[in-house]
C-alpha cells in the first residue's frame, strides 16, 4: 500500500505540471485502483476519458473500477443500484463471469428470478466448466418452481463432479427432496 501511496503522490505532482495528460491520469487511476481507492480511481478515469474518450485502456480501467464499485454496492445491501451498474457495464461491452454472477445475485435479491437465471446462464457461457456456476442456475430454477429442470441439471452436474463428496450431498438433496414433495 505504501508504494502505491508514493506512486500516487508522484503522479499528482506530475499532473500539476501537465494536468491534461491522459497517460498520467491513467497511471493515477490505476494506482488508486490498486490501492483500493475505487471512488478516486473512477473519478480519475472519468477525467482521463474526457480528454481521450476512445482510449481502450482508459475505458477498461474505468469499467474495472466500476465493477468493483458495483460489487461493493451490492455487498453493502443495495442490489437495485448495483443491478443498474452491472447493466451499464454489460451495455458498454464488458463481459466477465463475476459481472454476470453479481448481476444475477442482484436480480435474485430484487425478486427478478428470470433475469437472475439469464445472468447466471451468461456466466456459464463464459465458463462452462465451472460447476459452481451451475449451482446458481439450479437454485434459481428451484426458486422458480422448475424443480424437474433443476433435478435434471443436478443429475448432470453430479456426473461431472463426482469427486466432491460434500457437493454430492447437496445434489442428492436437490434431486430427492423435490421428488418427495
Short mmCIF file of N, CA and C in Angstrom, two decimals:
data_model
loop_
_atom_site.label_atom_id
_atom_site.label_comp_id
_atom_site.label_asym_id
_atom_site.label_seq_id
_atom_site.Cartn_x
_atom_site.Cartn_y
_atom_site.Cartn_z
N UNK A 1 0.84 -1.19 0.00
CA UNK A 1 0.00 0.00 0.00
C UNK A 1 0.88 1.25 0.00
N UNK A 2 1.97 1.18 0.75
CA UNK A 2 2.83 2.35 0.85
C UNK A 2 3.45 2.73 -0.49
N UNK A 3 3.83 1.71 -1.29
CA UNK A 3 4.42 2.01 -2.60
C UNK A 3 3.37 2.66 -3.52
N UNK A 4 2.10 2.25 -3.39
CA UNK A 4 1.05 2.88 -4.19
C UNK A 4 0.86 4.33 -3.76
N UNK A 5 0.96 4.58 -2.45
CA UNK A 5 0.82 5.96 -1.97
C UNK A 5 1.93 6.85 -2.51
N UNK A 6 3.14 6.29 -2.60
CA UNK A 6 4.26 7.04 -3.17
C UNK A 6 4.00 7.32 -4.65
N UNK A 7 3.53 6.30 -5.36
CA UNK A 7 3.22 6.47 -6.78
C UNK A 7 2.13 7.53 -6.96
N UNK A 8 1.10 7.48 -6.12
CA UNK A 8 0.01 8.45 -6.20
C UNK A 8 0.54 9.87 -5.98
N UNK A 9 1.39 10.02 -5.00
CA UNK A 9 1.97 11.33 -4.70
C UNK A 9 2.77 11.87 -5.90
N UNK A 10 3.60 11.02 -6.48
CA UNK A 10 4.41 11.43 -7.63
C UNK A 10 3.53 11.77 -8.85
N UNK A 11 2.52 10.95 -9.08
CA UNK A 11 1.63 11.19 -10.22
C UNK A 11 0.82 12.47 -10.05
N UNK A 12 0.42 12.78 -8.83
CA UNK A 12 -0.28 14.05 -8.58
C UNK A 12 0.62 15.24 -8.89
N UNK A 13 1.90 15.13 -8.51
CA UNK A 13 2.86 16.21 -8.82
C UNK A 13 3.05 16.34 -10.32
N UNK A 14 3.09 15.21 -10.99
CA UNK A 14 3.22 15.24 -12.44
C UNK A 14 2.01 15.91 -13.08
N UNK A 15 0.83 15.68 -12.54
CA UNK A 15 -0.39 16.31 -13.06
C UNK A 15 -0.41 17.82 -12.85
N UNK A 16 0.26 18.27 -11.79
CA UNK A 16 0.35 19.72 -11.58
C UNK A 16 1.11 20.38 -12.73
N UNK A 17 2.09 19.67 -13.28
CA UNK A 17 2.88 20.19 -14.40
C UNK A 17 2.15 20.04 -15.73
N UNK A 18 1.39 18.97 -15.86
CA UNK A 18 0.68 18.69 -17.11
C UNK A 18 -0.70 18.11 -16.78
N UNK A 19 -1.66 18.96 -16.44
CA UNK A 19 -2.96 18.48 -15.97
C UNK A 19 -3.80 17.76 -17.03
N UNK A 20 -3.46 17.90 -18.30
CA UNK A 20 -4.23 17.25 -19.36
C UNK A 20 -3.56 15.99 -19.90
N UNK A 21 -2.69 15.41 -19.12
CA UNK A 21 -2.01 14.19 -19.57
C UNK A 21 -2.88 12.98 -19.29
N UNK A 22 -3.46 12.43 -20.36
CA UNK A 22 -4.29 11.24 -20.19
C UNK A 22 -3.46 10.05 -19.70
N UNK A 23 -2.18 10.01 -20.08
CA UNK A 23 -1.30 8.93 -19.64
C UNK A 23 -1.09 8.99 -18.12
N UNK A 24 -0.82 10.18 -17.62
CA UNK A 24 -0.62 10.34 -16.18
C UNK A 24 -1.92 10.05 -15.43
N UNK A 25 -3.03 10.52 -15.98
CA UNK A 25 -4.32 10.23 -15.35
C UNK A 25 -4.61 8.72 -15.35
N UNK A 26 -4.24 8.05 -16.42
CA UNK A 26 -4.43 6.60 -16.49
C UNK A 26 -3.60 5.90 -15.42
N UNK A 27 -2.36 6.33 -15.29
CA UNK A 27 -1.49 5.74 -14.26
C UNK A 27 -2.00 6.04 -12.86
N UNK A 28 -2.47 7.26 -12.65
CA UNK A 28 -3.02 7.63 -11.34
C UNK A 28 -4.29 6.84 -11.04
N UNK A 29 -5.15 6.70 -12.02
CA UNK A 29 -6.36 5.89 -11.84
C UNK A 29 -6.01 4.45 -11.49
N UNK A 30 -5.00 3.92 -12.15
CA UNK A 30 -4.56 2.55 -11.87
C UNK A 30 -3.98 2.45 -10.46
N UNK A 31 -3.21 3.44 -10.05
CA UNK A 31 -2.64 3.44 -8.70
C UNK A 31 -3.75 3.51 -7.64
N UNK A 32 -4.75 4.33 -7.89
CA UNK A 32 -5.89 4.38 -6.97
C UNK A 32 -6.61 3.03 -6.93
N UNK A 33 -6.79 2.44 -8.09
CA UNK A 33 -7.46 1.14 -8.18
C UNK A 33 -6.68 0.09 -7.39
N UNK A 34 -5.37 0.04 -7.62
CA UNK A 34 -4.53 -0.96 -6.95
C UNK A 34 -4.48 -0.74 -5.44
N UNK A 35 -4.65 0.51 -5.01
CA UNK A 35 -4.63 0.80 -3.57
C UNK A 35 -6.04 0.76 -2.98
N UNK A 36 -6.98 0.24 -3.77
CA UNK A 36 -8.36 0.03 -3.34
C UNK A 36 -9.12 1.32 -3.02
N UNK A 37 -8.71 2.41 -3.64
CA UNK A 37 -9.42 3.69 -3.52
C UNK A 37 -10.29 3.86 -4.77
N UNK A 38 -11.35 3.08 -4.81
CA UNK A 38 -12.14 2.91 -6.03
C UNK A 38 -12.84 4.19 -6.46
N UNK A 39 -13.38 4.95 -5.52
CA UNK A 39 -14.05 6.20 -5.91
C UNK A 39 -13.07 7.17 -6.58
N UNK A 40 -11.85 7.25 -6.04
CA UNK A 40 -10.84 8.11 -6.66
C UNK A 40 -10.41 7.55 -8.01
N UNK A 41 -10.33 6.24 -8.12
CA UNK A 41 -9.98 5.63 -9.40
C UNK A 41 -11.04 5.98 -10.45
N UNK A 42 -12.31 5.85 -10.07
CA UNK A 42 -13.39 6.17 -11.01
C UNK A 42 -13.33 7.62 -11.47
N UNK A 43 -13.19 8.54 -10.52
CA UNK A 43 -13.18 9.96 -10.92
C UNK A 43 -11.95 10.29 -11.76
N UNK A 44 -10.84 9.65 -11.48
CA UNK A 44 -9.62 9.90 -12.26
C UNK A 44 -9.76 9.35 -13.67
N UNK A 45 -10.30 8.14 -13.80
CA UNK A 45 -10.53 7.59 -15.14
C UNK A 45 -11.56 8.43 -15.91
N UNK A 46 -12.56 8.95 -15.22
CA UNK A 46 -13.54 9.82 -15.88
C UNK A 46 -12.86 11.06 -16.46
N UNK A 47 -11.97 11.68 -15.68
CA UNK A 47 -11.23 12.86 -16.18
C UNK A 47 -10.41 12.49 -17.41
N UNK A 48 -9.76 11.34 -17.33
CA UNK A 48 -8.92 10.90 -18.45
C UNK A 48 -9.77 10.62 -19.69
N UNK A 49 -10.93 10.03 -19.48
CA UNK A 49 -11.82 9.73 -20.61
C UNK A 49 -12.39 11.00 -21.24
N UNK A 50 -12.51 12.04 -20.46
CA UNK A 50 -12.94 13.33 -21.00
C UNK A 50 -11.90 13.84 -22.00
N UNK A 51 -10.63 13.57 -21.71
CA UNK A 51 -9.53 14.01 -22.58
C UNK A 51 -9.37 13.06 -23.78
N UNK A 52 -9.47 11.77 -23.52
CA UNK A 52 -9.25 10.76 -24.57
C UNK A 52 -10.37 9.72 -24.52
N UNK A 53 -11.56 10.07 -25.01
CA UNK A 53 -12.73 9.18 -24.86
C UNK A 53 -12.64 7.84 -25.59
N UNK A 54 -11.79 7.73 -26.58
CA UNK A 54 -11.70 6.49 -27.34
C UNK A 54 -10.58 5.57 -26.86
N UNK A 55 -9.88 5.97 -25.83
CA UNK A 55 -8.74 5.20 -25.33
C UNK A 55 -9.23 3.91 -24.66
N UNK A 56 -8.88 2.78 -25.24
CA UNK A 56 -9.35 1.48 -24.76
C UNK A 56 -8.88 1.20 -23.35
N UNK A 57 -7.63 1.50 -23.04
CA UNK A 57 -7.11 1.19 -21.69
C UNK A 57 -7.80 2.04 -20.63
N UNK A 58 -8.15 3.27 -20.97
CA UNK A 58 -8.89 4.11 -20.01
C UNK A 58 -10.29 3.56 -19.78
N UNK A 59 -10.93 3.13 -20.86
CA UNK A 59 -12.26 2.53 -20.72
C UNK A 59 -12.20 1.26 -19.89
N UNK A 60 -11.17 0.44 -20.10
CA UNK A 60 -11.03 -0.78 -19.30
C UNK A 60 -10.79 -0.45 -17.83
N UNK A 61 -9.95 0.53 -17.57
CA UNK A 61 -9.70 0.95 -16.19
C UNK A 61 -10.97 1.46 -15.52
N UNK A 62 -11.73 2.25 -16.26
CA UNK A 62 -12.99 2.78 -15.73
C UNK A 62 -13.97 1.63 -15.46
N UNK A 63 -14.10 0.73 -16.42
CA UNK A 63 -15.05 -0.38 -16.26
C UNK A 63 -14.64 -1.30 -15.11
N UNK A 64 -13.35 -1.60 -15.00
CA UNK A 64 -12.90 -2.45 -13.88
C UNK A 64 -13.19 -1.77 -12.54
N UNK A 65 -12.95 -0.47 -12.47
CA UNK A 65 -13.23 0.26 -11.24
C UNK A 65 -14.71 0.28 -10.92
N UNK A 66 -15.53 0.47 -11.97
CA UNK A 66 -16.97 0.49 -11.77
C UNK A 66 -17.48 -0.89 -11.35
N UNK A 67 -16.89 -1.93 -11.88
CA UNK A 67 -17.28 -3.29 -11.49
C UNK A 67 -17.01 -3.50 -9.99
N UNK A 68 -15.85 -3.09 -9.53
CA UNK A 68 -15.54 -3.21 -8.10
C UNK A 68 -16.53 -2.39 -7.28
N UNK A 69 -16.83 -1.19 -7.74
CA UNK A 69 -17.79 -0.32 -7.04
C UNK A 69 -19.17 -0.98 -7.00
N UNK A 70 -19.58 -1.58 -8.10
CA UNK A 70 -20.89 -2.24 -8.17
C UNK A 70 -20.96 -3.43 -7.21
N UNK A 71 -19.89 -4.22 -7.16
CA UNK A 71 -19.86 -5.37 -6.24
C UNK A 71 -19.92 -4.87 -4.80
N UNK A 72 -19.17 -3.83 -4.50
CA UNK A 72 -19.23 -3.25 -3.15
C UNK A 72 -20.62 -2.74 -2.83
N UNK A 73 -21.24 -2.09 -3.81
CA UNK A 73 -22.60 -1.57 -3.62
C UNK A 73 -23.56 -2.71 -3.33
N UNK A 74 -23.42 -3.80 -4.06
CA UNK A 74 -24.26 -4.98 -3.81
C UNK A 74 -24.00 -5.51 -2.39
N UNK A 75 -22.74 -5.68 -2.04
CA UNK A 75 -22.39 -6.22 -0.73
C UNK A 75 -22.81 -5.31 0.42
N UNK A 76 -22.96 -4.03 0.14
CA UNK A 76 -23.43 -3.09 1.16
C UNK A 76 -24.95 -3.07 1.27
N UNK A 77 -25.62 -3.91 0.49
CA UNK A 77 -27.06 -4.06 0.63
C UNK A 77 -27.91 -3.22 -0.31
N UNK A 78 -27.34 -2.83 -1.44
CA UNK A 78 -28.12 -2.04 -2.40
C UNK A 78 -28.14 -2.75 -3.76
N UNK A 79 -28.90 -3.86 -3.85
CA UNK A 79 -28.91 -4.60 -5.12
C UNK A 79 -29.51 -3.83 -6.28
N UNK A 80 -30.41 -2.91 -5.99
CA UNK A 80 -31.05 -2.15 -7.08
C UNK A 80 -30.04 -1.26 -7.79
N UNK A 81 -29.26 -0.49 -7.03
CA UNK A 81 -28.24 0.36 -7.64
C UNK A 81 -27.15 -0.50 -8.29
N UNK A 82 -26.78 -1.58 -7.62
CA UNK A 82 -25.75 -2.47 -8.18
C UNK A 82 -26.22 -3.04 -9.53
N UNK A 83 -27.48 -3.45 -9.61
CA UNK A 83 -28.01 -4.00 -10.87
C UNK A 83 -27.91 -2.99 -12.00
N UNK A 84 -28.16 -1.72 -11.68
CA UNK A 84 -28.04 -0.67 -12.70
C UNK A 84 -26.59 -0.52 -13.15
N UNK A 85 -25.67 -0.61 -12.23
CA UNK A 85 -24.24 -0.51 -12.59
C UNK A 85 -23.82 -1.70 -13.44
N UNK A 86 -24.25 -2.90 -13.05
CA UNK A 86 -23.92 -4.09 -13.85
C UNK A 86 -24.51 -3.97 -15.26
N UNK A 87 -25.74 -3.51 -15.35
CA UNK A 87 -26.38 -3.33 -16.65
C UNK A 87 -25.57 -2.34 -17.51
N UNK A 88 -25.15 -1.23 -16.92
CA UNK A 88 -24.34 -0.25 -17.64
C UNK A 88 -23.06 -0.89 -18.19
N UNK A 89 -22.41 -1.68 -17.36
CA UNK A 89 -21.16 -2.32 -17.79
C UNK A 89 -21.41 -3.29 -18.95
N UNK A 90 -22.47 -4.07 -18.86
CA UNK A 90 -22.79 -5.02 -19.92
C UNK A 90 -23.15 -4.28 -21.21
N UNK A 91 -23.95 -3.22 -21.08
CA UNK A 91 -24.33 -2.43 -22.24
C UNK A 91 -23.12 -1.79 -22.91
N UNK A 92 -22.05 -1.58 -22.15
CA UNK A 92 -20.84 -0.97 -22.70
C UNK A 92 -19.77 -2.00 -23.04
N UNK A 93 -20.20 -3.23 -23.20
CA UNK A 93 -19.33 -4.25 -23.78
C UNK A 93 -18.51 -5.08 -22.82
N UNK A 94 -18.66 -4.90 -21.53
CA UNK A 94 -17.88 -5.71 -20.59
C UNK A 94 -18.48 -7.10 -20.48
N UNK A 95 -17.62 -8.10 -20.49
CA UNK A 95 -18.02 -9.48 -20.32
C UNK A 95 -17.08 -10.09 -19.29
N UNK A 96 -17.64 -10.52 -18.18
CA UNK A 96 -16.85 -11.15 -17.13
C UNK A 96 -17.78 -12.03 -16.30
N UNK A 97 -17.29 -13.17 -15.90
CA UNK A 97 -18.09 -14.09 -15.10
C UNK A 97 -18.59 -13.39 -13.85
N UNK A 98 -17.70 -12.71 -13.14
CA UNK A 98 -18.08 -12.04 -11.90
C UNK A 98 -19.19 -11.02 -12.15
N UNK A 99 -19.14 -10.33 -13.25
CA UNK A 99 -20.16 -9.34 -13.61
C UNK A 99 -21.53 -10.00 -13.71
N UNK A 100 -21.61 -11.10 -14.45
CA UNK A 100 -22.89 -11.77 -14.63
C UNK A 100 -23.38 -12.44 -13.34
N UNK A 101 -22.46 -12.99 -12.56
CA UNK A 101 -22.85 -13.63 -11.30
C UNK A 101 -23.45 -12.60 -10.35
N UNK A 102 -22.77 -11.48 -10.18
CA UNK A 102 -23.29 -10.46 -9.27
C UNK A 102 -24.56 -9.80 -9.81
N UNK A 103 -24.66 -9.68 -11.11
CA UNK A 103 -25.91 -9.18 -11.67
C UNK A 103 -27.03 -10.16 -11.34
N UNK A 104 -26.74 -11.44 -11.48
CA UNK A 104 -27.72 -12.47 -11.12
C UNK A 104 -28.10 -12.39 -9.65
N UNK A 105 -27.12 -12.21 -8.78
CA UNK A 105 -27.41 -12.07 -7.35
C UNK A 105 -28.33 -10.86 -7.11
N UNK A 106 -28.02 -9.76 -7.77
CA UNK A 106 -28.83 -8.55 -7.59
C UNK A 106 -30.27 -8.80 -8.03
N UNK A 107 -30.42 -9.39 -9.21
CA UNK A 107 -31.77 -9.68 -9.70
C UNK A 107 -32.50 -10.64 -8.76
N UNK A 108 -31.79 -11.65 -8.28
CA UNK A 108 -32.40 -12.62 -7.36
C UNK A 108 -32.90 -11.89 -6.11
N UNK A 109 -32.07 -11.04 -5.54
CA UNK A 109 -32.45 -10.32 -4.33
C UNK A 109 -33.63 -9.38 -4.57
N UNK A 110 -33.75 -8.89 -5.79
CA UNK A 110 -34.86 -7.99 -6.13
C UNK A 110 -36.12 -8.75 -6.54
N UNK A 111 -36.01 -10.09 -6.63
CA UNK A 111 -37.17 -10.91 -7.00
C UNK A 111 -37.36 -11.10 -8.49
N UNK A 112 -36.38 -10.70 -9.28
CA UNK A 112 -36.45 -10.87 -10.73
C UNK A 112 -35.75 -12.18 -11.10
N UNK A 113 -36.46 -13.28 -10.88
CA UNK A 113 -35.84 -14.60 -11.00
C UNK A 113 -35.47 -14.97 -12.43
N UNK A 114 -36.31 -14.63 -13.40
CA UNK A 114 -35.99 -14.93 -14.79
C UNK A 114 -34.72 -14.20 -15.23
N UNK A 115 -34.61 -12.93 -14.84
CA UNK A 115 -33.42 -12.14 -15.17
C UNK A 115 -32.18 -12.71 -14.46
N UNK A 116 -32.38 -13.15 -13.22
CA UNK A 116 -31.28 -13.76 -12.48
C UNK A 116 -30.79 -15.02 -13.21
N UNK A 117 -31.74 -15.84 -13.61
CA UNK A 117 -31.41 -17.07 -14.35
C UNK A 117 -30.63 -16.75 -15.62
N UNK A 118 -31.09 -15.76 -16.37
CA UNK A 118 -30.40 -15.38 -17.61
C UNK A 118 -28.99 -14.88 -17.33
N UNK A 119 -28.82 -14.14 -16.24
CA UNK A 119 -27.48 -13.65 -15.89
C UNK A 119 -26.55 -14.80 -15.55
N UNK A 120 -27.05 -15.75 -14.75
CA UNK A 120 -26.22 -16.90 -14.40
C UNK A 120 -25.88 -17.73 -15.65
N UNK A 121 -26.83 -17.83 -16.55
CA UNK A 121 -26.56 -18.58 -17.79
C UNK A 121 -25.51 -17.87 -18.65
N UNK A 122 -25.50 -16.54 -18.62
CA UNK A 122 -24.44 -15.80 -19.33
C UNK A 122 -23.08 -16.13 -18.71
N UNK A 123 -23.02 -16.18 -17.40
CA UNK A 123 -21.76 -16.53 -16.73
C UNK A 123 -21.33 -17.94 -17.13
N UNK A 124 -22.27 -18.86 -17.19
CA UNK A 124 -21.97 -20.25 -17.57
C UNK A 124 -21.44 -20.31 -18.99
N UNK A 125 -21.97 -19.47 -19.89
CA UNK A 125 -21.46 -19.46 -21.27
C UNK A 125 -19.98 -19.04 -21.30
N UNK A 126 -19.59 -18.16 -20.39
CA UNK A 126 -18.19 -17.72 -20.35
C UNK A 126 -17.28 -18.76 -19.71
N UNK A 127 -17.81 -19.51 -18.75
CA UNK A 127 -17.03 -20.53 -18.04
C UNK A 127 -17.85 -21.82 -17.91
N UNK A 128 -18.04 -22.53 -19.01
CA UNK A 128 -18.93 -23.71 -18.97
C UNK A 128 -18.44 -24.85 -18.07
N UNK A 129 -17.16 -24.86 -17.74
CA UNK A 129 -16.63 -25.95 -16.91
C UNK A 129 -16.70 -25.64 -15.41
N UNK A 130 -17.13 -24.46 -15.05
CA UNK A 130 -17.18 -24.06 -13.64
C UNK A 130 -18.48 -24.58 -13.02
N UNK A 131 -18.37 -25.65 -12.25
CA UNK A 131 -19.55 -26.29 -11.66
C UNK A 131 -20.27 -25.39 -10.68
N UNK A 132 -19.55 -24.50 -10.02
CA UNK A 132 -20.21 -23.63 -9.04
C UNK A 132 -21.25 -22.72 -9.70
N UNK A 133 -21.02 -22.37 -10.94
CA UNK A 133 -21.98 -21.52 -11.65
C UNK A 133 -23.30 -22.25 -11.89
N UNK A 134 -23.21 -23.56 -12.07
CA UNK A 134 -24.42 -24.36 -12.27
C UNK A 134 -25.30 -24.33 -11.02
N UNK A 135 -24.67 -24.21 -9.85
CA UNK A 135 -25.45 -24.16 -8.61
C UNK A 135 -26.37 -22.95 -8.58
N UNK A 136 -25.87 -21.83 -9.06
CA UNK A 136 -26.71 -20.64 -9.11
C UNK A 136 -27.91 -20.89 -10.02
N UNK A 137 -27.63 -21.49 -11.16
CA UNK A 137 -28.70 -21.80 -12.11
C UNK A 137 -29.73 -22.74 -11.48
N UNK A 138 -29.24 -23.79 -10.82
CA UNK A 138 -30.13 -24.77 -10.20
C UNK A 138 -30.95 -24.12 -9.09
N UNK A 139 -30.32 -23.30 -8.27
CA UNK A 139 -31.05 -22.68 -7.15
C UNK A 139 -32.16 -21.76 -7.65
N UNK A 140 -31.90 -21.04 -8.73
CA UNK A 140 -32.93 -20.15 -9.28
C UNK A 140 -34.07 -20.98 -9.89
N UNK A 141 -33.72 -22.05 -10.57
CA UNK A 141 -34.77 -22.92 -11.14
C UNK A 141 -35.67 -23.46 -10.03
N UNK A 142 -35.07 -23.86 -8.91
CA UNK A 142 -35.86 -24.35 -7.78
C UNK A 142 -36.76 -23.22 -7.27
N UNK A 143 -36.20 -22.03 -7.13
CA UNK A 143 -36.99 -20.88 -6.65
C UNK A 143 -38.14 -20.55 -7.60
N UNK A 144 -37.95 -20.84 -8.87
CA UNK A 144 -38.98 -20.55 -9.88
C UNK A 144 -40.02 -21.68 -9.96
N UNK A 145 -39.80 -22.74 -9.18
CA UNK A 145 -40.72 -23.87 -9.22
C UNK A 145 -40.44 -24.84 -10.35
N UNK A 146 -39.30 -24.68 -11.00
CA UNK A 146 -38.94 -25.56 -12.11
C UNK A 146 -38.05 -26.69 -11.58
N UNK A 147 -38.64 -27.49 -10.67
CA UNK A 147 -37.86 -28.49 -9.96
C UNK A 147 -37.38 -29.62 -10.87
N UNK A 148 -38.18 -30.01 -11.83
CA UNK A 148 -37.76 -31.09 -12.72
C UNK A 148 -36.51 -30.67 -13.52
N UNK A 149 -36.56 -29.45 -14.04
CA UNK A 149 -35.40 -28.93 -14.77
C UNK A 149 -34.18 -28.83 -13.85
N UNK A 150 -34.41 -28.39 -12.62
CA UNK A 150 -33.32 -28.29 -11.64
C UNK A 150 -32.76 -29.67 -11.33
N UNK A 151 -33.63 -30.65 -11.16
CA UNK A 151 -33.18 -32.02 -10.89
C UNK A 151 -32.35 -32.56 -12.04
N UNK A 152 -32.79 -32.33 -13.26
CA UNK A 152 -32.04 -32.82 -14.42
C UNK A 152 -30.65 -32.20 -14.48
N UNK A 153 -30.58 -30.89 -14.22
CA UNK A 153 -29.26 -30.24 -14.19
C UNK A 153 -28.41 -30.77 -13.06
N UNK A 154 -29.03 -31.01 -11.90
CA UNK A 154 -28.29 -31.54 -10.75
C UNK A 154 -27.75 -32.93 -11.05
N UNK A 155 -28.53 -33.75 -11.74
CA UNK A 155 -28.07 -35.09 -12.11
C UNK A 155 -26.87 -35.00 -13.05
N UNK A 156 -26.96 -34.12 -14.05
CA UNK A 156 -25.83 -33.93 -14.98
C UNK A 156 -24.60 -33.45 -14.22
N UNK A 157 -24.83 -32.52 -13.32
CA UNK A 157 -23.73 -31.97 -12.54
C UNK A 157 -23.11 -33.04 -11.65
N UNK A 158 -23.93 -33.89 -11.11
CA UNK A 158 -23.46 -34.98 -10.26
C UNK A 158 -22.47 -35.88 -11.00
N UNK A 159 -22.73 -36.10 -12.27
CA UNK A 159 -21.84 -36.96 -13.06
C UNK A 159 -20.50 -36.29 -13.31
N UNK A 160 -20.49 -34.96 -13.40
CA UNK A 160 -19.24 -34.26 -13.73
C UNK A 160 -18.39 -33.95 -12.52
N UNK A 161 -19.00 -33.93 -11.32
CA UNK A 161 -18.20 -33.58 -10.13
C UNK A 161 -18.31 -34.64 -9.05
N UNK A 162 -18.32 -35.87 -9.46
CA UNK A 162 -18.49 -36.98 -8.54
C UNK A 162 -17.38 -37.05 -7.48
N UNK A 163 -16.26 -36.40 -7.71
CA UNK A 163 -15.15 -36.49 -6.76
C UNK A 163 -15.29 -35.53 -5.58
N UNK A 164 -16.35 -34.74 -5.52
CA UNK A 164 -16.56 -33.81 -4.42
C UNK A 164 -17.69 -34.33 -3.53
N UNK A 165 -17.38 -35.06 -2.44
CA UNK A 165 -18.43 -35.69 -1.64
C UNK A 165 -19.42 -34.69 -1.03
N UNK A 166 -18.98 -33.55 -0.56
CA UNK A 166 -19.90 -32.57 0.03
C UNK A 166 -20.88 -32.05 -0.99
N UNK A 167 -20.39 -31.85 -2.17
CA UNK A 167 -21.23 -31.35 -3.25
C UNK A 167 -22.25 -32.42 -3.64
N UNK A 168 -21.84 -33.66 -3.61
CA UNK A 168 -22.77 -34.74 -3.96
C UNK A 168 -23.95 -34.78 -3.00
N UNK A 169 -23.70 -34.51 -1.72
CA UNK A 169 -24.79 -34.48 -0.74
C UNK A 169 -25.82 -33.42 -1.12
N UNK A 170 -25.35 -32.28 -1.53
CA UNK A 170 -26.26 -31.20 -1.91
C UNK A 170 -27.04 -31.60 -3.16
N UNK A 171 -26.36 -32.23 -4.10
CA UNK A 171 -27.04 -32.68 -5.32
C UNK A 171 -28.14 -33.67 -4.97
N UNK A 172 -27.81 -34.64 -4.13
CA UNK A 172 -28.82 -35.63 -3.75
C UNK A 172 -29.99 -34.97 -3.04
N UNK A 173 -29.69 -33.98 -2.23
CA UNK A 173 -30.76 -33.25 -1.54
C UNK A 173 -31.71 -32.62 -2.56
N UNK A 174 -31.15 -31.96 -3.55
CA UNK A 174 -31.99 -31.32 -4.57
C UNK A 174 -32.79 -32.36 -5.35
N UNK A 175 -32.12 -33.43 -5.74
CA UNK A 175 -32.78 -34.44 -6.56
C UNK A 175 -33.90 -35.13 -5.78
N UNK A 176 -33.61 -35.55 -4.55
CA UNK A 176 -34.57 -36.36 -3.81
C UNK A 176 -35.57 -35.53 -3.01
N UNK A 177 -35.17 -34.40 -2.50
CA UNK A 177 -36.08 -33.57 -1.72
C UNK A 177 -37.28 -33.17 -2.57
N UNK A 178 -37.02 -32.79 -3.78
CA UNK A 178 -38.11 -32.32 -4.63
C UNK A 178 -38.90 -33.47 -5.27
N UNK A 179 -38.36 -34.68 -5.19
CA UNK A 179 -39.12 -35.84 -5.66
C UNK A 179 -40.23 -36.17 -4.67
N UNK A 180 -39.95 -35.98 -3.36
CA UNK A 180 -40.94 -36.36 -2.36
C UNK A 180 -42.02 -35.31 -2.19
N UNK A 181 -41.79 -34.12 -2.57
CA UNK A 181 -42.82 -33.09 -2.37
C UNK A 181 -43.88 -33.13 -3.43
#
